PDB file of C-alpha atoms and ligand atoms in Angstrom:
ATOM      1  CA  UNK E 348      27.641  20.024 -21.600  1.00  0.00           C
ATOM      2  CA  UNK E 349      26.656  18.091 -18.579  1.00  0.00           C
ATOM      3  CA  UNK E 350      27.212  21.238 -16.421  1.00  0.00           C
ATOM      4  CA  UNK E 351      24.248  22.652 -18.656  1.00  0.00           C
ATOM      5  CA  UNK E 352      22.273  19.357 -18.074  1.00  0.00           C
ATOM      6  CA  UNK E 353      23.197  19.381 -14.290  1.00  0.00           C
ATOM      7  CA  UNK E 354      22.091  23.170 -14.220  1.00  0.00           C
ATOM      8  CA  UNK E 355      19.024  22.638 -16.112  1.00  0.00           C
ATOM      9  CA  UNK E 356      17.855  19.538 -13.565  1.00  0.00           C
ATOM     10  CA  UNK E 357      18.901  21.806 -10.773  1.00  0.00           C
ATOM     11  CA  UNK E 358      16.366  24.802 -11.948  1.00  0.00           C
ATOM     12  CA  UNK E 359      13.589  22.448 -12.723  1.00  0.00           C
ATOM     13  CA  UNK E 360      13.676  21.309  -9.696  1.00  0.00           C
ATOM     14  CA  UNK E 361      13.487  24.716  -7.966  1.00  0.00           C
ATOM     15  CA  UNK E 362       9.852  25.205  -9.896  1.00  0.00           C
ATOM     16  CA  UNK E 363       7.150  24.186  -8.088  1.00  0.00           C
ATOM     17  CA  UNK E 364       6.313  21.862 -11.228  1.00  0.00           C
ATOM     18  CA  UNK E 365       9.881  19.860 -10.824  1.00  0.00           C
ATOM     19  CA  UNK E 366       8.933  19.087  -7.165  1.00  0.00           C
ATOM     20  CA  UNK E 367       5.763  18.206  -8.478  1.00  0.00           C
ATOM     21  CA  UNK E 368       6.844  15.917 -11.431  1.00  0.00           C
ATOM     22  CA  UNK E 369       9.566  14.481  -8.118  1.00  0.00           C
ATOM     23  CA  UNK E 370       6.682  13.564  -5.951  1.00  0.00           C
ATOM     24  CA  UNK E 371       4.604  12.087  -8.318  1.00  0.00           C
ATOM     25  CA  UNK E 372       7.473   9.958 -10.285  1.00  0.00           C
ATOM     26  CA  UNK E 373       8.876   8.810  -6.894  1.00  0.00           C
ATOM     27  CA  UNK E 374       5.157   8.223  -5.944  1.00  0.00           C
ATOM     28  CA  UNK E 375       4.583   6.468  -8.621  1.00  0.00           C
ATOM     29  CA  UNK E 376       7.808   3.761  -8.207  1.00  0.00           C
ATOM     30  CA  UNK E 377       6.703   3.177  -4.725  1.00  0.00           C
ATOM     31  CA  UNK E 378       3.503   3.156  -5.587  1.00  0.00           C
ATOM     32  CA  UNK E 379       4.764   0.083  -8.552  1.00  0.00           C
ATOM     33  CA  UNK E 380       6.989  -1.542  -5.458  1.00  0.00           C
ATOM     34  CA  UNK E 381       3.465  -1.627  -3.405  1.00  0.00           C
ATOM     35  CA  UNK E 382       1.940  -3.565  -6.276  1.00  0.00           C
ATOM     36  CA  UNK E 383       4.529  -6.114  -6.401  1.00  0.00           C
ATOM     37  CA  UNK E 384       5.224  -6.899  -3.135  1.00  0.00           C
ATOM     38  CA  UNK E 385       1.305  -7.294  -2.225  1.00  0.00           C
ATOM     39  CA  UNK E 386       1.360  -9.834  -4.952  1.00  0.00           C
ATOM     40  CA  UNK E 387       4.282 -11.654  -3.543  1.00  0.00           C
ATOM     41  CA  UNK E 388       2.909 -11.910  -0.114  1.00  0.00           C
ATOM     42  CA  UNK E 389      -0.529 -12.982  -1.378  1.00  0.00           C
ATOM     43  CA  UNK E 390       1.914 -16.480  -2.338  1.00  0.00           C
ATOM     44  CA  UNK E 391       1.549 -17.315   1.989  1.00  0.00           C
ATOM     45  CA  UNK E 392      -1.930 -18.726   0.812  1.00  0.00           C
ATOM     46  CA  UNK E 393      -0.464 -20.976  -1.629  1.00  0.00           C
ATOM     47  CA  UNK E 394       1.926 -22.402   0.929  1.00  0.00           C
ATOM     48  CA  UNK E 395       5.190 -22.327   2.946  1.00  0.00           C
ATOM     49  CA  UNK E 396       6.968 -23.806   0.124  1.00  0.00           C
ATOM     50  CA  UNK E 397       6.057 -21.403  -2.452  1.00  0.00           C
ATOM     51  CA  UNK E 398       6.243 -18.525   0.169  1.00  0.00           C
ATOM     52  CA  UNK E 399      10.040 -19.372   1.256  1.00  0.00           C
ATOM     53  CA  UNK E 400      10.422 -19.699  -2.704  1.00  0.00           C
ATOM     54  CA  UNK E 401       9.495 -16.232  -3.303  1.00  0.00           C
ATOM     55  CA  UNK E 402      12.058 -15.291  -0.497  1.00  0.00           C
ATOM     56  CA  UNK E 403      14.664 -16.918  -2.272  1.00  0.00           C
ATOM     57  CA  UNK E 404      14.129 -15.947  -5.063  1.00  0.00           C
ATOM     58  CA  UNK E 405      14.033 -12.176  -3.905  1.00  0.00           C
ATOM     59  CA  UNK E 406      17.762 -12.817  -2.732  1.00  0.00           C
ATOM     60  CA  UNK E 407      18.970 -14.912  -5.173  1.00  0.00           C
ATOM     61  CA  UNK E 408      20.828 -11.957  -6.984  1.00  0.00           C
ATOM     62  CA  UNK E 409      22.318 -10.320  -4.390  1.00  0.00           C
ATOM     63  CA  UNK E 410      23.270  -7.325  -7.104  1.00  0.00           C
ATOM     64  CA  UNK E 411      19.607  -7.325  -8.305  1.00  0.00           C
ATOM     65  CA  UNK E 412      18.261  -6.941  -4.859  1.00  0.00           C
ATOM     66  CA  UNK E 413      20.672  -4.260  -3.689  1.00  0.00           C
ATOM     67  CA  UNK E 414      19.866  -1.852  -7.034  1.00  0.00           C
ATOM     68  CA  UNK E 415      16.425  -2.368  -6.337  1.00  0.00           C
ATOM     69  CA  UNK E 416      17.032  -1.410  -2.607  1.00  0.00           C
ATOM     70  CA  UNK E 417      18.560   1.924  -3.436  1.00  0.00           C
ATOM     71  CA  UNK E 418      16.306   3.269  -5.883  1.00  0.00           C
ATOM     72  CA  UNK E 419      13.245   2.350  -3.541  1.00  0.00           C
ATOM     73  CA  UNK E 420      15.734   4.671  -0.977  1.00  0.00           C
ATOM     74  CA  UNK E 421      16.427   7.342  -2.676  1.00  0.00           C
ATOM     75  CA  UNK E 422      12.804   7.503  -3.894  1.00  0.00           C
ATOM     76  CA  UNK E 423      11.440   7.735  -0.188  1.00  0.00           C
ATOM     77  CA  UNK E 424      14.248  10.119   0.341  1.00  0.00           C
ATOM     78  CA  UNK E 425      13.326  12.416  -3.104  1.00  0.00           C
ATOM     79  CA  UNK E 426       9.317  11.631  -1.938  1.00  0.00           C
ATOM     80  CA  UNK E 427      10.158  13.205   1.373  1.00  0.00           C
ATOM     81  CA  UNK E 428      12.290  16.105   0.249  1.00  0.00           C
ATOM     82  CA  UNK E 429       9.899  17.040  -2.377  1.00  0.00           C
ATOM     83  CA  UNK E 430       6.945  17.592   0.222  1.00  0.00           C
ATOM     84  CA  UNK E 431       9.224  19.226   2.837  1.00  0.00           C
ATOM     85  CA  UNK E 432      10.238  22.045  -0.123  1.00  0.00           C
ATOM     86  CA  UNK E 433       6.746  22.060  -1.780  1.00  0.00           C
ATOM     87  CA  UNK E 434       4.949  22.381   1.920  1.00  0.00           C
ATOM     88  CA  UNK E 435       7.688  25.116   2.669  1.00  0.00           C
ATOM     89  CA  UNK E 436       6.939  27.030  -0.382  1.00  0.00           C
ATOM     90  CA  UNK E 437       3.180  26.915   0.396  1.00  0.00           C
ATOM     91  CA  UNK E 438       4.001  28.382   4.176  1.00  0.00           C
ATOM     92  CA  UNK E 439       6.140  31.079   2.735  1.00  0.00           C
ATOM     93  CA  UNK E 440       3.179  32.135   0.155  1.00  0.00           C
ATOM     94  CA  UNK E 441       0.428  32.555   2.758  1.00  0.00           C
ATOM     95  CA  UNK E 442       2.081  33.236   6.070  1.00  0.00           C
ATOM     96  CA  UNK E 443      -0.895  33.901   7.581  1.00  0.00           C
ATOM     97  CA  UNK E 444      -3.886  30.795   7.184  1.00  0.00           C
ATOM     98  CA  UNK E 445      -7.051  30.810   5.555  1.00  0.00           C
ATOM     99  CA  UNK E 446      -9.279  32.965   8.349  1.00  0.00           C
ATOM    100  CA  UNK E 447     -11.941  30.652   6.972  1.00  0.00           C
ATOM    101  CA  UNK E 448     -11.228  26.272   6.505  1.00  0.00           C
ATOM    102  CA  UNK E 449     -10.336  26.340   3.044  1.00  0.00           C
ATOM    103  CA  UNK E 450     -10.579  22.006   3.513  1.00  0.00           C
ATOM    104  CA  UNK E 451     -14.739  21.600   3.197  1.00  0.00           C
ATOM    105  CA  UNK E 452     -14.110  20.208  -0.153  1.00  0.00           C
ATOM    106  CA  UNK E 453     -10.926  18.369   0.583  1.00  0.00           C
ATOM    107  CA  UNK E 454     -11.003  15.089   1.297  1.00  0.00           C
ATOM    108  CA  UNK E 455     -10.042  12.694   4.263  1.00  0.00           C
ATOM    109  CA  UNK E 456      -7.130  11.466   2.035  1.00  0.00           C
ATOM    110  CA  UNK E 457      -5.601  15.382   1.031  1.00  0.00           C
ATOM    111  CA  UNK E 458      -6.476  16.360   4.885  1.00  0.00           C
ATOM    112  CA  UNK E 459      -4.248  13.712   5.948  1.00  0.00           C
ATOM    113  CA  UNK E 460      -1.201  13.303   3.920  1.00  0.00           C
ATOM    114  CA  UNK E 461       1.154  15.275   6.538  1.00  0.00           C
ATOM    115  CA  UNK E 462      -0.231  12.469   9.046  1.00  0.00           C
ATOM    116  CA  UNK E 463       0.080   9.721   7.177  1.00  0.00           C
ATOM    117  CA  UNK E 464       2.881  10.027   5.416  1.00  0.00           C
ATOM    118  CA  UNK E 465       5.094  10.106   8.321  1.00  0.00           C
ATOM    119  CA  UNK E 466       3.808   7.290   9.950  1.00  0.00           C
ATOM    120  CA  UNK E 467       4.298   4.895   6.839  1.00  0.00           C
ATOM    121  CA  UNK E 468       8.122   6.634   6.967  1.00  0.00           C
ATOM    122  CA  UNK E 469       8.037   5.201  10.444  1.00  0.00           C
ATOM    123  CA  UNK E 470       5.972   1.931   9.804  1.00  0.00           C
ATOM    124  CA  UNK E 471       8.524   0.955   6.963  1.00  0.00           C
ATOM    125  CA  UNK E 472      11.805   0.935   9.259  1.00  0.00           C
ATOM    126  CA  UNK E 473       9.696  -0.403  11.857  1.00  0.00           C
ATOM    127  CA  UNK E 474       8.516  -3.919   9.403  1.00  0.00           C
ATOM    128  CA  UNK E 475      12.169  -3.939   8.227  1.00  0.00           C
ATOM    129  CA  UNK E 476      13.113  -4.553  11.822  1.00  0.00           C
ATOM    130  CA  UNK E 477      10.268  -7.082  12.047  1.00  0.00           C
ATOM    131  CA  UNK E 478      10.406  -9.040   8.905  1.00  0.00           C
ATOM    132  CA  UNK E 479      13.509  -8.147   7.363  1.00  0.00           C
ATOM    133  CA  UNK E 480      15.756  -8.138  10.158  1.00  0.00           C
ATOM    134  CA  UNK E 481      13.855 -10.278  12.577  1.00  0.00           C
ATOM    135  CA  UNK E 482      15.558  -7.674  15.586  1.00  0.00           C
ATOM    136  CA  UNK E 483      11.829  -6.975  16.973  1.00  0.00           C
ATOM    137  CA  UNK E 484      10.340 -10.381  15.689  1.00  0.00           C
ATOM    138  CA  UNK E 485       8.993 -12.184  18.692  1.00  0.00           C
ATOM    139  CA  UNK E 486      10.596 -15.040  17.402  1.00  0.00           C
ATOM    140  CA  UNK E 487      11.558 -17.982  16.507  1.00  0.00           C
ATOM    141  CA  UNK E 488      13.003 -16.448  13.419  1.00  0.00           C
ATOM    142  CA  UNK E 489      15.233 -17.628  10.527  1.00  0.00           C
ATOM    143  CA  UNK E 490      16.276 -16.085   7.798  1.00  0.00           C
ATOM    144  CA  UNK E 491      14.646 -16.548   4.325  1.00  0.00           C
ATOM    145  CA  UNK E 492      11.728 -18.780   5.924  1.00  0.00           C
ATOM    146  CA  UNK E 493       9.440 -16.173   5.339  1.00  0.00           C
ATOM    147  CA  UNK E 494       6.282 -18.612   6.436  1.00  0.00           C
ATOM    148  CA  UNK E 495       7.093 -18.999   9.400  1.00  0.00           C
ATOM    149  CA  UNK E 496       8.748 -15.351   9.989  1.00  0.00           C
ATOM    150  CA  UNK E 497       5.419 -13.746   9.118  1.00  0.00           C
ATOM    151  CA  UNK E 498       2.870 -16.165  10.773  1.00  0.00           C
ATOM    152  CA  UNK E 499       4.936 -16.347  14.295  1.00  0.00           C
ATOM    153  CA  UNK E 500       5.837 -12.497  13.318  1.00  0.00           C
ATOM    154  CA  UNK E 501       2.111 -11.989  13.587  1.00  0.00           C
ATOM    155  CA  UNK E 502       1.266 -11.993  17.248  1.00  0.00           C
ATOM    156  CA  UNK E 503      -1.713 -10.106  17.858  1.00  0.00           C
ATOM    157  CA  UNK E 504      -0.600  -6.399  18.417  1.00  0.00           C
ATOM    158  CA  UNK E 505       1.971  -6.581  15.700  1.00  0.00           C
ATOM    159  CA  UNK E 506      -1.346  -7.783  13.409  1.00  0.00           C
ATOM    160  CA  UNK E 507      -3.487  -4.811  14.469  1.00  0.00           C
ATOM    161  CA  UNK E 508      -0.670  -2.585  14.586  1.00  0.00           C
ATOM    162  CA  UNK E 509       0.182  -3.855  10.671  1.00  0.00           C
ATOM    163  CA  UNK E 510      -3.963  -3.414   9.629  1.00  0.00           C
ATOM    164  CA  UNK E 511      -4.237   0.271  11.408  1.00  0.00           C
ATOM    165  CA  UNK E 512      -1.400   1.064   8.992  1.00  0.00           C
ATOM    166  CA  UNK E 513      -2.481   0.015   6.036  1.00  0.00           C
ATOM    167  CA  UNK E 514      -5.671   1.203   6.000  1.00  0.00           C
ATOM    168  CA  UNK E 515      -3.374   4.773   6.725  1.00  0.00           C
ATOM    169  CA  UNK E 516      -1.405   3.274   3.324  1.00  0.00           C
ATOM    170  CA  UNK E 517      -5.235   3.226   2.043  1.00  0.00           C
ATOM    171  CA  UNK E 518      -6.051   6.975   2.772  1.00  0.00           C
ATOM    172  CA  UNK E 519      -2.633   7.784   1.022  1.00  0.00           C
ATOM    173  CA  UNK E 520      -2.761   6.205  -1.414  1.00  0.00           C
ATOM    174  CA  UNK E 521      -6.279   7.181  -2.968  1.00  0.00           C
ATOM    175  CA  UNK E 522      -4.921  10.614  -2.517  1.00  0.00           C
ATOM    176  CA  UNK E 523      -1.757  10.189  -3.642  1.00  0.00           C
ATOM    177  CA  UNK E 524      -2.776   8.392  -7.238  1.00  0.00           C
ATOM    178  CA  UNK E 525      -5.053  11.117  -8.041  1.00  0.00           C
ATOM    179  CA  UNK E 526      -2.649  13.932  -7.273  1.00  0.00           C
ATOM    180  CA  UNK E 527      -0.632  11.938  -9.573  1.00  0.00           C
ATOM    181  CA  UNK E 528      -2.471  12.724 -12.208  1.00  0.00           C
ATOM    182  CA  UNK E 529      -3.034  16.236 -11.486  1.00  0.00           C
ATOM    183  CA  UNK E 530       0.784  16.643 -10.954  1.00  0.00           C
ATOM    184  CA  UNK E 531       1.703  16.078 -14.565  1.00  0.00           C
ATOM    185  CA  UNK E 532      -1.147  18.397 -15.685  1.00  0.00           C
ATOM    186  CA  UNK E 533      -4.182  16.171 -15.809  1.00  0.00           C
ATOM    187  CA  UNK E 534      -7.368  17.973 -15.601  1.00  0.00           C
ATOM    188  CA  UNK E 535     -10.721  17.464 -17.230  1.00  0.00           C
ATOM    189  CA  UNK E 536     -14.193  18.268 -16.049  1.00  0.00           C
ATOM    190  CA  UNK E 537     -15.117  14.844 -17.961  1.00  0.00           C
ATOM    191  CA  UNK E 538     -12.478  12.693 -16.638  1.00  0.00           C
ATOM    192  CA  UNK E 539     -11.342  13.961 -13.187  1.00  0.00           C
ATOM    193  CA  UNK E 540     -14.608  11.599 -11.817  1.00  0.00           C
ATOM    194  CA  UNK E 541     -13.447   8.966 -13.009  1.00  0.00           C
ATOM    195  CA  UNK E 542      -9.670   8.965 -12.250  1.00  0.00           C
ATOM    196  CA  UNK E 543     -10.382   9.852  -8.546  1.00  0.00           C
ATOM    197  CA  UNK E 544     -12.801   6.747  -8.163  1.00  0.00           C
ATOM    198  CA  UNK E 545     -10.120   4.824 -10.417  1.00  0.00           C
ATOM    199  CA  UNK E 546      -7.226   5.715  -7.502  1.00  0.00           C
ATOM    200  CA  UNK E 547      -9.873   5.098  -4.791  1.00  0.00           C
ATOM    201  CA  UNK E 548     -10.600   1.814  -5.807  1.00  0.00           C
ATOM    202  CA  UNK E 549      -7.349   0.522  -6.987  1.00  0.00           C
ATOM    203  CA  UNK E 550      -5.861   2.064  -3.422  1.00  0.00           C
ATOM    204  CA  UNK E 551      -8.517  -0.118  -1.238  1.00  0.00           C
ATOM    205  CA  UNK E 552      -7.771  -3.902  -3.723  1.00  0.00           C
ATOM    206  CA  UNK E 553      -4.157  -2.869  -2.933  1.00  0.00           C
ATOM    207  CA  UNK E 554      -5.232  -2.661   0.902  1.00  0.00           C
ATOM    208  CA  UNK E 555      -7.045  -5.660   0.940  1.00  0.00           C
ATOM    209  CA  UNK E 556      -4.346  -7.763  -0.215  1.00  0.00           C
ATOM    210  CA  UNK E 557      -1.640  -6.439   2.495  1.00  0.00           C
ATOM    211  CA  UNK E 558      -4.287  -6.860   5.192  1.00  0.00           C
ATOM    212  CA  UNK E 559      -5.487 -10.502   4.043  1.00  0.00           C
ATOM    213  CA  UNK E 560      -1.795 -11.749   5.577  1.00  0.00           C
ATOM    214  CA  UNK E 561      -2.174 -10.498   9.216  1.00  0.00           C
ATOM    215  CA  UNK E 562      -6.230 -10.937   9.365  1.00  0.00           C
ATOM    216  CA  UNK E 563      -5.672 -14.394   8.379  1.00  0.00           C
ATOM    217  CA  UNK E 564      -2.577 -14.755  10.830  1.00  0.00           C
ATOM    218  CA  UNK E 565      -4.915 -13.522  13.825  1.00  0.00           C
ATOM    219  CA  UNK E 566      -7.935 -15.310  12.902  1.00  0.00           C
ATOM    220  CA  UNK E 567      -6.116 -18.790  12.497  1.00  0.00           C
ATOM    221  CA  UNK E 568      -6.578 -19.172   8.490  1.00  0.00           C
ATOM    222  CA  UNK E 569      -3.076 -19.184   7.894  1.00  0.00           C
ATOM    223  CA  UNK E 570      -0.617 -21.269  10.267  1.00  0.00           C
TER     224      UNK E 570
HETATM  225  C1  HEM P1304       0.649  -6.821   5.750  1.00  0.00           C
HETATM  226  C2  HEM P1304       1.502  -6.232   4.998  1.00  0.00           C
HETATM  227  C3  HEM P1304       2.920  -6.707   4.734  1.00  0.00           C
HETATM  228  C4  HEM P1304       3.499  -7.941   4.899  1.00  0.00           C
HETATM  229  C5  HEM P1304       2.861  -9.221   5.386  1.00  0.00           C
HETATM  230  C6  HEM P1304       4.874  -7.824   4.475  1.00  0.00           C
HETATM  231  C7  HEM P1304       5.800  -8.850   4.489  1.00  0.00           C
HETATM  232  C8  HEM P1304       7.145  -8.706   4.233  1.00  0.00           C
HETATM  233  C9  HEM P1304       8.134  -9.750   4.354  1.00  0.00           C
HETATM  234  C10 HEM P1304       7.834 -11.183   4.785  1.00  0.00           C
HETATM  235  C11 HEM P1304       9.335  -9.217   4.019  1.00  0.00           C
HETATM  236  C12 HEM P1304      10.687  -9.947   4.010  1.00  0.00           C
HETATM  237  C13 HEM P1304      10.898 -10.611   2.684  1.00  0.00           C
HETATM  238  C14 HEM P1304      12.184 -11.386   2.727  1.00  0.00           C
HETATM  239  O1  HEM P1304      13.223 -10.773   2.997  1.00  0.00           O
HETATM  240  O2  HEM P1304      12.127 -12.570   2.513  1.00  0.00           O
HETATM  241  C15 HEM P1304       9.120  -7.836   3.674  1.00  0.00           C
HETATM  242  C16 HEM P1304      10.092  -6.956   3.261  1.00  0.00           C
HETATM  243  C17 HEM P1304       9.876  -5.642   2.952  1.00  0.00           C
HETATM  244  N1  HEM P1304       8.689  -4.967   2.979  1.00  0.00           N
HETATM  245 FE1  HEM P1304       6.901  -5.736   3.494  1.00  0.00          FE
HETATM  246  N2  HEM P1304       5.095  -6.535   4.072  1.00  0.00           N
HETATM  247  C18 HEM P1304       3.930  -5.812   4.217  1.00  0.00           C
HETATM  248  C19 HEM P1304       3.710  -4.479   3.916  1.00  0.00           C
HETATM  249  C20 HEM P1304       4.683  -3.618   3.472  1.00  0.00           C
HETATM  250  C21 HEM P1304       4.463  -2.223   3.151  1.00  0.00           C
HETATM  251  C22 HEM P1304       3.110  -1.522   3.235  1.00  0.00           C
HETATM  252  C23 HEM P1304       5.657  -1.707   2.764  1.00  0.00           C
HETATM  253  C24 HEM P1304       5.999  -0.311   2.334  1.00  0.00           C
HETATM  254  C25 HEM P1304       5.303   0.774   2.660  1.00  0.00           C
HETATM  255  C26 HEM P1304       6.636  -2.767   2.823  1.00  0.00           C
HETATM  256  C27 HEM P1304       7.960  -2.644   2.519  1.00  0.00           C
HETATM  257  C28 HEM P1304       8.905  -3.659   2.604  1.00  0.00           C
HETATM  258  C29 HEM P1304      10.312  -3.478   2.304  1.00  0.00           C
HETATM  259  C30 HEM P1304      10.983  -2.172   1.844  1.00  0.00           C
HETATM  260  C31 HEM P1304      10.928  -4.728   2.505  1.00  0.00           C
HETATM  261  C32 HEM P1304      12.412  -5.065   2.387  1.00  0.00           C
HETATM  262  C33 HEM P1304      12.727  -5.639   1.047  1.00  0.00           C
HETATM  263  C34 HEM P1304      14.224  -5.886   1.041  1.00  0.00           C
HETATM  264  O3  HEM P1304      14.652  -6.932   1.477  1.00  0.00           O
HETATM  265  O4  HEM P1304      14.924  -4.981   0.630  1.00  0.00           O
HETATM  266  N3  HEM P1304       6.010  -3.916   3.245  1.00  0.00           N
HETATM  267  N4  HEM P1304       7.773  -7.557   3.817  1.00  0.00           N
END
């Protein structure tokens, strides 16, 4: 019986559909971790208490945080595989390009999602380094003050460096939502509109709450 499950998973996933449904269900938890963690680093404008409260309370469960930490790993992992095979499969269908851009309806978002994507990949271990780990912070830094970790974290190059990439996260994103939707079959003249302004907007309010923390690090607001 679960040999039949196992090989029915196994051939879904082969279809271009599975890696589809992959991308956009992985997408979408990161997409849900994005939300939440914006909204718990928005708590730095309440205040170092409530902001070192937050931290604690993210590690208070040590079984809690380490689930969470896996799934959010093997969905980058799943996210990544998916668009290696589905990119793969698109290579092996047309060998030879377009002999005319086939992109003058695409948008920046679609035209960059090879380019970005990668770069969050590489932006995430590098903030884990900074924030989590504190082995690139330029210091002082001490675990589970997460105040004072981010606004001495902030220095200026690590704050322009952090606001280049999220407005890459930006780009992404808006694309990413909306291909969402397509993904698991959504399609209509009537609606399309409205869900790509919809993923668009919600991308950029996402955005603007990640880049709030470092702005207001560099420009003194927060210290
Ligand atoms: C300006 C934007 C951001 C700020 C200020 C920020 C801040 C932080 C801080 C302070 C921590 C450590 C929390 C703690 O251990 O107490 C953390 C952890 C983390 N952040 Fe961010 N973050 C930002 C953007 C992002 C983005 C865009 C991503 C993903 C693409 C991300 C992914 C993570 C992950 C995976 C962790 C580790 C959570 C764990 O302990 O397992 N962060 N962040």
């Amino acid at each position: 019986m679960s040999t039949v499950l196992a090989s029915k998973a196994v051939r879904f996933y082969d279809s271009t559909i599975g890696k589809k449904a992959v991308m956009a269900v992985t997408g979408l938890i990161l997409f849900g971790f994005l939300i939440a963690h914006m909204l718990g680093n928005l708590q730095i404008f309440i205040g170092a208490e409530q902001m070192d409260h937050y931290s604690a309370t993210l590690h208070a469960i040590p079984e809690l945080l380490w689930a969470v930490r896996i799934l959010l790993l093997i969905s980058v992992l799943a996210h990544i595989w998916s668009w290696l095979a589905l990119s793969a499969n698109n290579k092996a269908a047309r060998p030879v390009g377009y002999q005319k851009p086939a992109t003058i309806q695409a948008s920046v978002g679609s035209r960059t999602m090879s380019l970005t994507g990668p770069i969050i990949a590489a932006f995430v271990i590098i903030h884990l380094l900074h924030l989590t780990t504190g082995t690139i912070h330029p210091g002082p830094f001490v675990e589970l003050h997460a105040f004072e970790n981010v606004v001495h974290g902030f220095t200026p190059p690590f704050a322009l460096f952090y606001i280049i990439v999220m407005l890459m996260i930006g780009t992404h994103l808006s694309h990413g939502i909306w291909s969402m939707f397509q993904s698991v079959g959504f399609n209509h003249p009537k609606y399309t509109p409205m869900i790509k302004k919809f993923s668009a907007v919600f991308s950029w309010i996402l955005v603007g709450g990640f880049i709030a923390v470092p702005l207001s690090v560099l420009l003194g607001l927060v210290k």
